[in-house]
Coordinates of C-alpha atoms in Angstrom, one line a residue:
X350 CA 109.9 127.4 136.0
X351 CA 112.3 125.2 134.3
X352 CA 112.9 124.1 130.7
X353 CA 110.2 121.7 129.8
X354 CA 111.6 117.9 129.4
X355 CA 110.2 116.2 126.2
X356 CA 109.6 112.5 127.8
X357 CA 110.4 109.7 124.9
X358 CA 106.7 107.6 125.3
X359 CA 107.0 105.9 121.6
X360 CA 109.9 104.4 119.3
X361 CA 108.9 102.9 115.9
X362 CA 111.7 101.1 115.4
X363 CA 112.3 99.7 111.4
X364 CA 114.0 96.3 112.3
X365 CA 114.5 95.6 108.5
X366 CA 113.2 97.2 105.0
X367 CA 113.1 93.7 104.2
X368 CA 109.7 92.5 102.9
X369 CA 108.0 90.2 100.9
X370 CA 104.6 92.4 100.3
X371 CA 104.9 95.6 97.7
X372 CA 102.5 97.6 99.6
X373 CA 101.9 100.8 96.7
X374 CA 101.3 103.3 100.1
X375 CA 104.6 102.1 101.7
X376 CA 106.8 104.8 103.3
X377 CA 110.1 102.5 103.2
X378 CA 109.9 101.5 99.5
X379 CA 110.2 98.2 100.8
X380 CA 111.4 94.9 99.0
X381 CA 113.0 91.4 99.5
X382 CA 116.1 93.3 99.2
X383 CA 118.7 92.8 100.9
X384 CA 119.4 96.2 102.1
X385 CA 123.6 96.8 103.7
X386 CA 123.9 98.4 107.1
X387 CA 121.2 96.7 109.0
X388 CA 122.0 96.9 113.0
X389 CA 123.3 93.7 114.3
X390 CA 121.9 91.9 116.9
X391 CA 124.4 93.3 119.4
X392 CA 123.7 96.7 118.3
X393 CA 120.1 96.5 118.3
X394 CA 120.4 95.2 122.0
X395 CA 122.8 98.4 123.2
X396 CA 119.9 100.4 121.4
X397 CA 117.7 98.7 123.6
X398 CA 119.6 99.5 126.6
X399 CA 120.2 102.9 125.9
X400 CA 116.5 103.6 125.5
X401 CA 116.4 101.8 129.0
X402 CA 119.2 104.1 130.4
X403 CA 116.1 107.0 130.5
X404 CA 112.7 106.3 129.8
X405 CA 110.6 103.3 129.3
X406 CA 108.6 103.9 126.0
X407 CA 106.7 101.7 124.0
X408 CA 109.2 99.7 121.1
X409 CA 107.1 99.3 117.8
X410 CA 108.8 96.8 115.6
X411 CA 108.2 97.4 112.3
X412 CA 109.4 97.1 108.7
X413 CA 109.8 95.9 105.9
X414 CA 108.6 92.5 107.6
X415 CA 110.0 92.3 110.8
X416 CA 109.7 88.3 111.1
X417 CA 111.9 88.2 108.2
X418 CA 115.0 88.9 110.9
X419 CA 116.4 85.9 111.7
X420 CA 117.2 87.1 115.3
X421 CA 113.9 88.9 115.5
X422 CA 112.5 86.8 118.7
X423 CA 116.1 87.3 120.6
X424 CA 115.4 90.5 120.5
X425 CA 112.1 90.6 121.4
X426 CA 112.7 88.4 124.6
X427 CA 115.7 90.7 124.9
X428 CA 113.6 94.2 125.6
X429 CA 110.9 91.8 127.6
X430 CA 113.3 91.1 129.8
X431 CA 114.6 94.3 130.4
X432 CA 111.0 95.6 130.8
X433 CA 110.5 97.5 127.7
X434 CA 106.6 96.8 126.3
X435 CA 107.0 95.6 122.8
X436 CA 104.6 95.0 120.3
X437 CA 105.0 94.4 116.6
X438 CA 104.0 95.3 113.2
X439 CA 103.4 92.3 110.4
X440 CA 101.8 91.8 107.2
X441 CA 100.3 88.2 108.6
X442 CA 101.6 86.6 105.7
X443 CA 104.5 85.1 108.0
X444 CA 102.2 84.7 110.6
X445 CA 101.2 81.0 111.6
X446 CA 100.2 79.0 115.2
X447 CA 103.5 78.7 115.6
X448 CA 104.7 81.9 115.2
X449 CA 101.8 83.4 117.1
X450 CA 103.0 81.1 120.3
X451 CA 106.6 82.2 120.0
X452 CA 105.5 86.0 119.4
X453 CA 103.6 85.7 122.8
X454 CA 106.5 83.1 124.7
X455 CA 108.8 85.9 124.1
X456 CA 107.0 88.4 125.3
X457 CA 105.1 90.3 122.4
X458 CA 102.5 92.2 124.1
X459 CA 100.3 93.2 120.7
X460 CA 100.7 92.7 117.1
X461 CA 99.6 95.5 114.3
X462 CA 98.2 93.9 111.1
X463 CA 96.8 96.1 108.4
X464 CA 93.2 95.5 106.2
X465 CA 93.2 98.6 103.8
X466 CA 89.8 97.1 101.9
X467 CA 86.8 95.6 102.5
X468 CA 87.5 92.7 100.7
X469 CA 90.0 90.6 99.2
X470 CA 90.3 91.9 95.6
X471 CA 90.7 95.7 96.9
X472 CA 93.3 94.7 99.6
X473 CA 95.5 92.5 97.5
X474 CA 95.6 95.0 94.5
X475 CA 96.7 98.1 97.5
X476 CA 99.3 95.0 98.8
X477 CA 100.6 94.4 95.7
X478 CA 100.1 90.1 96.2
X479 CA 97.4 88.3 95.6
X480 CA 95.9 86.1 98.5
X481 CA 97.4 88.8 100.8
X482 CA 94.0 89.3 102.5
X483 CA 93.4 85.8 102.9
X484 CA 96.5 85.9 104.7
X485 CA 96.0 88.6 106.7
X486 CA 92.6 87.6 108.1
X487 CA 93.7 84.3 109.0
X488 CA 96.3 85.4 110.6
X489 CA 94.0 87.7 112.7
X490 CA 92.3 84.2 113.7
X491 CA 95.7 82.4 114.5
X492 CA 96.3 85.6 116.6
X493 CA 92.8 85.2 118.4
X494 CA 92.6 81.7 119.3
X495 CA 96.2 82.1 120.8
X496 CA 95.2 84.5 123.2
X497 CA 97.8 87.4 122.0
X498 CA 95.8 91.0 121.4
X499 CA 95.7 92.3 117.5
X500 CA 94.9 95.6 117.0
X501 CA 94.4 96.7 112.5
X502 CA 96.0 99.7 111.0
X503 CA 93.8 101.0 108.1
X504 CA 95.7 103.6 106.0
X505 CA 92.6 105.9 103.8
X506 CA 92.9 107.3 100.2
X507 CA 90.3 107.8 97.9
X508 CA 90.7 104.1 97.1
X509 CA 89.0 103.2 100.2
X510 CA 87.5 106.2 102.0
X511 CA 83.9 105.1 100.9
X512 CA 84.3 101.8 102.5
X513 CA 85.5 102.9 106.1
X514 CA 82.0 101.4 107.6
X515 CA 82.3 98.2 105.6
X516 CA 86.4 98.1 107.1
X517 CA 85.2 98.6 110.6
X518 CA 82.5 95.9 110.7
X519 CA 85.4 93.6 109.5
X520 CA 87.7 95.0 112.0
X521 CA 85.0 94.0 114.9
X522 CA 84.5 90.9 113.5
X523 CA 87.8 89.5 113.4
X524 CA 88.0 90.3 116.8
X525 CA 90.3 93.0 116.9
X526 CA 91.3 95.5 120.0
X527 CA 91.6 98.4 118.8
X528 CA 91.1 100.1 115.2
X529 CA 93.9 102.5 113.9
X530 CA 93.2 104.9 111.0
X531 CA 96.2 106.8 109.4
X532 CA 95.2 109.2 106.7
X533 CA 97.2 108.8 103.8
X534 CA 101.3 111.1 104.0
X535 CA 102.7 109.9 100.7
X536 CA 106.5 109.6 100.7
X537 CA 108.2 106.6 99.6
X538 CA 106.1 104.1 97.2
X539 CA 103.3 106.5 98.6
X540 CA 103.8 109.0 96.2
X541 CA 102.5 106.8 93.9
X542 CA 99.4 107.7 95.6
X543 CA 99.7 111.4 95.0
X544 CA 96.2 112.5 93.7
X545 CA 94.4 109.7 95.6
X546 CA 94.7 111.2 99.0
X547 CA 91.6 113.5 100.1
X548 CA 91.6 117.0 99.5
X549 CA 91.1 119.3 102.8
X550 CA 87.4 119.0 102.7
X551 CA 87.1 115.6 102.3
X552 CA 89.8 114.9 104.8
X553 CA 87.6 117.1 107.3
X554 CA 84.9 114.8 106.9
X555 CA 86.0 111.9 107.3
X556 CA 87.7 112.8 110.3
X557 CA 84.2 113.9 111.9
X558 CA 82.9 110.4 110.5
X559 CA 85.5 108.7 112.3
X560 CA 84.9 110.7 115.4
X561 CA 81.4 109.4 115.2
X562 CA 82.3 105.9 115.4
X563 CA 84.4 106.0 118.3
X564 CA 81.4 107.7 120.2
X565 CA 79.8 104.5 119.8
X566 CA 82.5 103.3 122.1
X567 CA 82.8 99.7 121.0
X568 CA 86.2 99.6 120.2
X569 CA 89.7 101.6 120.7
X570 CA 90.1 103.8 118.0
X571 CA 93.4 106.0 117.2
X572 CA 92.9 108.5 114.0
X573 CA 97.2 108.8 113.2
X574 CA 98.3 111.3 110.5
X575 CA 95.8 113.2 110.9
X576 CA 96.5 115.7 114.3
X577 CA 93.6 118.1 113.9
X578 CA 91.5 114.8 114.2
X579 CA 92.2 116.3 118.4
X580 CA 90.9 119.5 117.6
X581 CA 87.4 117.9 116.7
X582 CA 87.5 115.6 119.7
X583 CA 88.0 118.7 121.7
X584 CA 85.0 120.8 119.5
X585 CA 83.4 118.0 120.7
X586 CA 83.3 119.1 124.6
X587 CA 85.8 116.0 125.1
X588 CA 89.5 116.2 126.5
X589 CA 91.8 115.0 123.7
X590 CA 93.5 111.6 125.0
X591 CA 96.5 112.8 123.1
X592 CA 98.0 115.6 121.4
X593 CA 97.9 115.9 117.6
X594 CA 101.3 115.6 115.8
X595 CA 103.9 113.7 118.2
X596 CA 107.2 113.6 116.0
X597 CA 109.7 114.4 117.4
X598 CA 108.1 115.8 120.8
X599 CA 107.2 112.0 122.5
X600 CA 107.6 110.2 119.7
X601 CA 110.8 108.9 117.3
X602 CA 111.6 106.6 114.6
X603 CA 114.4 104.6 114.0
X604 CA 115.7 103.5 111.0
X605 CA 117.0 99.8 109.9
X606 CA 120.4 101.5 109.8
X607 CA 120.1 103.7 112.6
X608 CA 119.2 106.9 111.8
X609 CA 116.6 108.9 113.5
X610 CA 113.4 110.8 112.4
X611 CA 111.1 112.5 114.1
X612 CA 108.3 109.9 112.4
X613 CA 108.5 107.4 109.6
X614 CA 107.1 109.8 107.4
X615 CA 109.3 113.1 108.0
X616 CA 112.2 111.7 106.5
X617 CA 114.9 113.9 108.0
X618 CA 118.0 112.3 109.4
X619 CA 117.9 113.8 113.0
X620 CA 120.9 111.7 114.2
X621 CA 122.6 108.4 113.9
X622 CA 122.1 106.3 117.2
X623 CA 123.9 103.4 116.2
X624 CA 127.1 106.5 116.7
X625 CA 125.8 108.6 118.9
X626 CA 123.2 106.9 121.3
X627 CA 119.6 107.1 121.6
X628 CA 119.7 109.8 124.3
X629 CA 121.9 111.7 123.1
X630 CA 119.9 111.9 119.9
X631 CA 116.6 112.6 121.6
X632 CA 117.9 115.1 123.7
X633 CA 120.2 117.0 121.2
X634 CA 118.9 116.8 118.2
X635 CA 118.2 120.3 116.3
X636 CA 115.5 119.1 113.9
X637 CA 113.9 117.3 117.5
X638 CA 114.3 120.5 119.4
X639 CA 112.6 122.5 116.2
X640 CA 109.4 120.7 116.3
X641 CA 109.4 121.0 119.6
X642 CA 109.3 124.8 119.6
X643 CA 105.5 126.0 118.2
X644 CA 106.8 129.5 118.0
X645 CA 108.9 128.6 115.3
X646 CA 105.7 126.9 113.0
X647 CA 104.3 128.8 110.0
X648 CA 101.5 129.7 107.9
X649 CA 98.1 129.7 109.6
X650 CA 99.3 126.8 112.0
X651 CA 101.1 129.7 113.9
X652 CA 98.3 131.5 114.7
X653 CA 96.0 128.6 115.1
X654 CA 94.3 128.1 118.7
X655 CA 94.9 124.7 118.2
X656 CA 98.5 124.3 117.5
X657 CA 98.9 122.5 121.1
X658 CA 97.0 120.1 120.7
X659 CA 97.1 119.8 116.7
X660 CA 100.6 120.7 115.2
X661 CA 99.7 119.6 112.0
X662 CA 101.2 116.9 110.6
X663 CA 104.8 118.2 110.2
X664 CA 105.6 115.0 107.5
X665 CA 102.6 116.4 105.0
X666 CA 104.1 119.9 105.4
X667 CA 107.5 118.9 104.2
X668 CA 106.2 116.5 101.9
X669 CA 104.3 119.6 99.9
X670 CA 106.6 122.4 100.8
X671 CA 110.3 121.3 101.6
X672 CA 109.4 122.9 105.1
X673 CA 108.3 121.0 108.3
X674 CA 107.6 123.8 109.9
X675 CA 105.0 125.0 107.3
X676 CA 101.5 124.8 107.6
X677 CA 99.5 121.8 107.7
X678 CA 98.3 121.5 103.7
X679 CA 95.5 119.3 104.3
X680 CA 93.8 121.4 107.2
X681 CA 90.5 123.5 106.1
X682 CA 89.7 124.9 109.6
X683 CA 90.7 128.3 109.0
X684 CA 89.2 128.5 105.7
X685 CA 86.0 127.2 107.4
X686 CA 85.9 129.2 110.3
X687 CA 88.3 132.8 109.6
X688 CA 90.1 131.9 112.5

């Protein structure tokens, strides 16, 4: 049997850490800026076509803002037309009938926008702008009455965790396609955050309360940041559409200035592909070919029966630890069960 290949399915790629939001979860720390090194147009199209040169993920453009590139629609239309499937990340605030045409014309195929409250006065104060959620919602409409799919992000702390029902009637009101949950990894402004994230237990639970709703099978749901939300599913009697924790294994990141991470959230420089090219990154990397290898995890994820299709979330570990390869801090299962 030969060496098992590591197929590259998912690139979050940070356009800009520009931003005009102050978002107090935000990995990037991001601000208006400006920030030096930013890949130029050309370069971001050679990163495109090195992606191309050998596999055909999906290209999340993200930020910062990413509408506040000048060049952002070239290239968009640029991986369109060499068959990548983009889709973008935005605040909304940038995000008018106009925009939402040319984010379709040039060949968008969904935006992310993110609701982290019920309402208006919870989401601007997590935002850091007032009217943000005004903005945010209408650009959900702009985005509906164009015709181009929107799916919402929800990040959940202790700020919000009690209002996860409330969110997702708002999130299948506006219309939305899908619902995506990421439980709280704070680095960056996130750390601001440290103490408002759930403990194991409560992190368990809401996790089976998410599971819940997806049963109900109304809308696409994704639980991100949260990998033993597969070993439920599978507790469940159900086949896991996924596997757990994906840095590094199908997914990468990409910074504004080039350098690779397994996720957005493990922030460990695993190469420079603005030098060295994104293949040669993916396939050479040492931090990459780490996470790759289960043998080498610790603590009780090395011993758990679900470290396939869990992992842990290798950003958390380093966060608390200084070790990605540690256990998963916010799991309970072992404590729960003796396994």
């Amino acid at each position: 049997m030969g060496e098992r290949t590591y197929p590259l399915r998912m690139v979050a790629w940070e356009l800009t850490r520009n931003c005009n939001l102050s978002c107090m979860h935000c990995r990037a720390s991001a601000a208006s800026g400006p920030y030096e090194g930013e890949l130029s147009t050309e370069e971001c199209k050679a990163v495109i076509d090195d992606i191309l040169s050998f596999s055909e993920p999906t290209v999340i453009l993200t930020g910062g803002e990413p509408l506040m590139r000048r060049d952002i629609f070239d290239i968009i239309e640029y991986g369109n037309d060499r068959g990548l499937r983009m889709v973008i990340a935005v605040n909304g605030t940038l995000v008018d009938e106009g925009v939402a045409k040319r984010l379709e014309a040039s060949g968008i195929k969904r935006v992310s926008l993110s609701i982290d409250a019920r309402d208006g006065t919870g989401h601007d104060k997590f935002r850091g702008v007032d009217g943000s959620f005004r903005a945010v919602t209408g650009a959900a409409g702009t985005l509906k009455l164009t015709g181009l799919p929107f799916q919402i992000n929800t990040t959940v702390t202790r700020l919000n965790v009690d209002d996860l029902d409330d969110i997702y009637a708002l999130v299948r009101s506006l219309g939305a396609v899908a619902w995506h949950v990421f439980l709280l990894v704070p680095v960056g402004r996130g750390t601001g955050l440290k103490g408002k994230e759930l403990s194991a237990e409560a992190y368990e639970e809401v996790l089976h309360r998410l599971r819940a709703i997806e049963k109900r099978g109304e809308l696409e749901m994704k639980v991100t940041c949260a990998p033993h939300y597969y070993r439920i599913v599978k507790e469940d009697g159900e086949t896991p559409k996924s596997a757990g924790c994906l840095a590094g294994k199908s997914f990468m990141f990409i910074s504004h200035r080039g350098i690779a991470q397994p996720c957005g959230y493990l922030e460990i420089d695993s190469g420079d592909v603005r030098r060295d090219g994104v293949r040669t990154v993916w396939e050479g990397s040492e931090v990459f070919r780490r996470l790759r290898d289960l043998t080498l995890y610790r603590g009780k994820c090395s011993t758990c029966r679900y470290v396939r299709i869990c992992g842990g979330c290798r950003a958390r570990a380093y966060e608390e630890t200084g070790d990605y390869l540690q256990e998963e801090p916010l799991c309970s299962y072992r404590e729960k069960n003796n396994q």
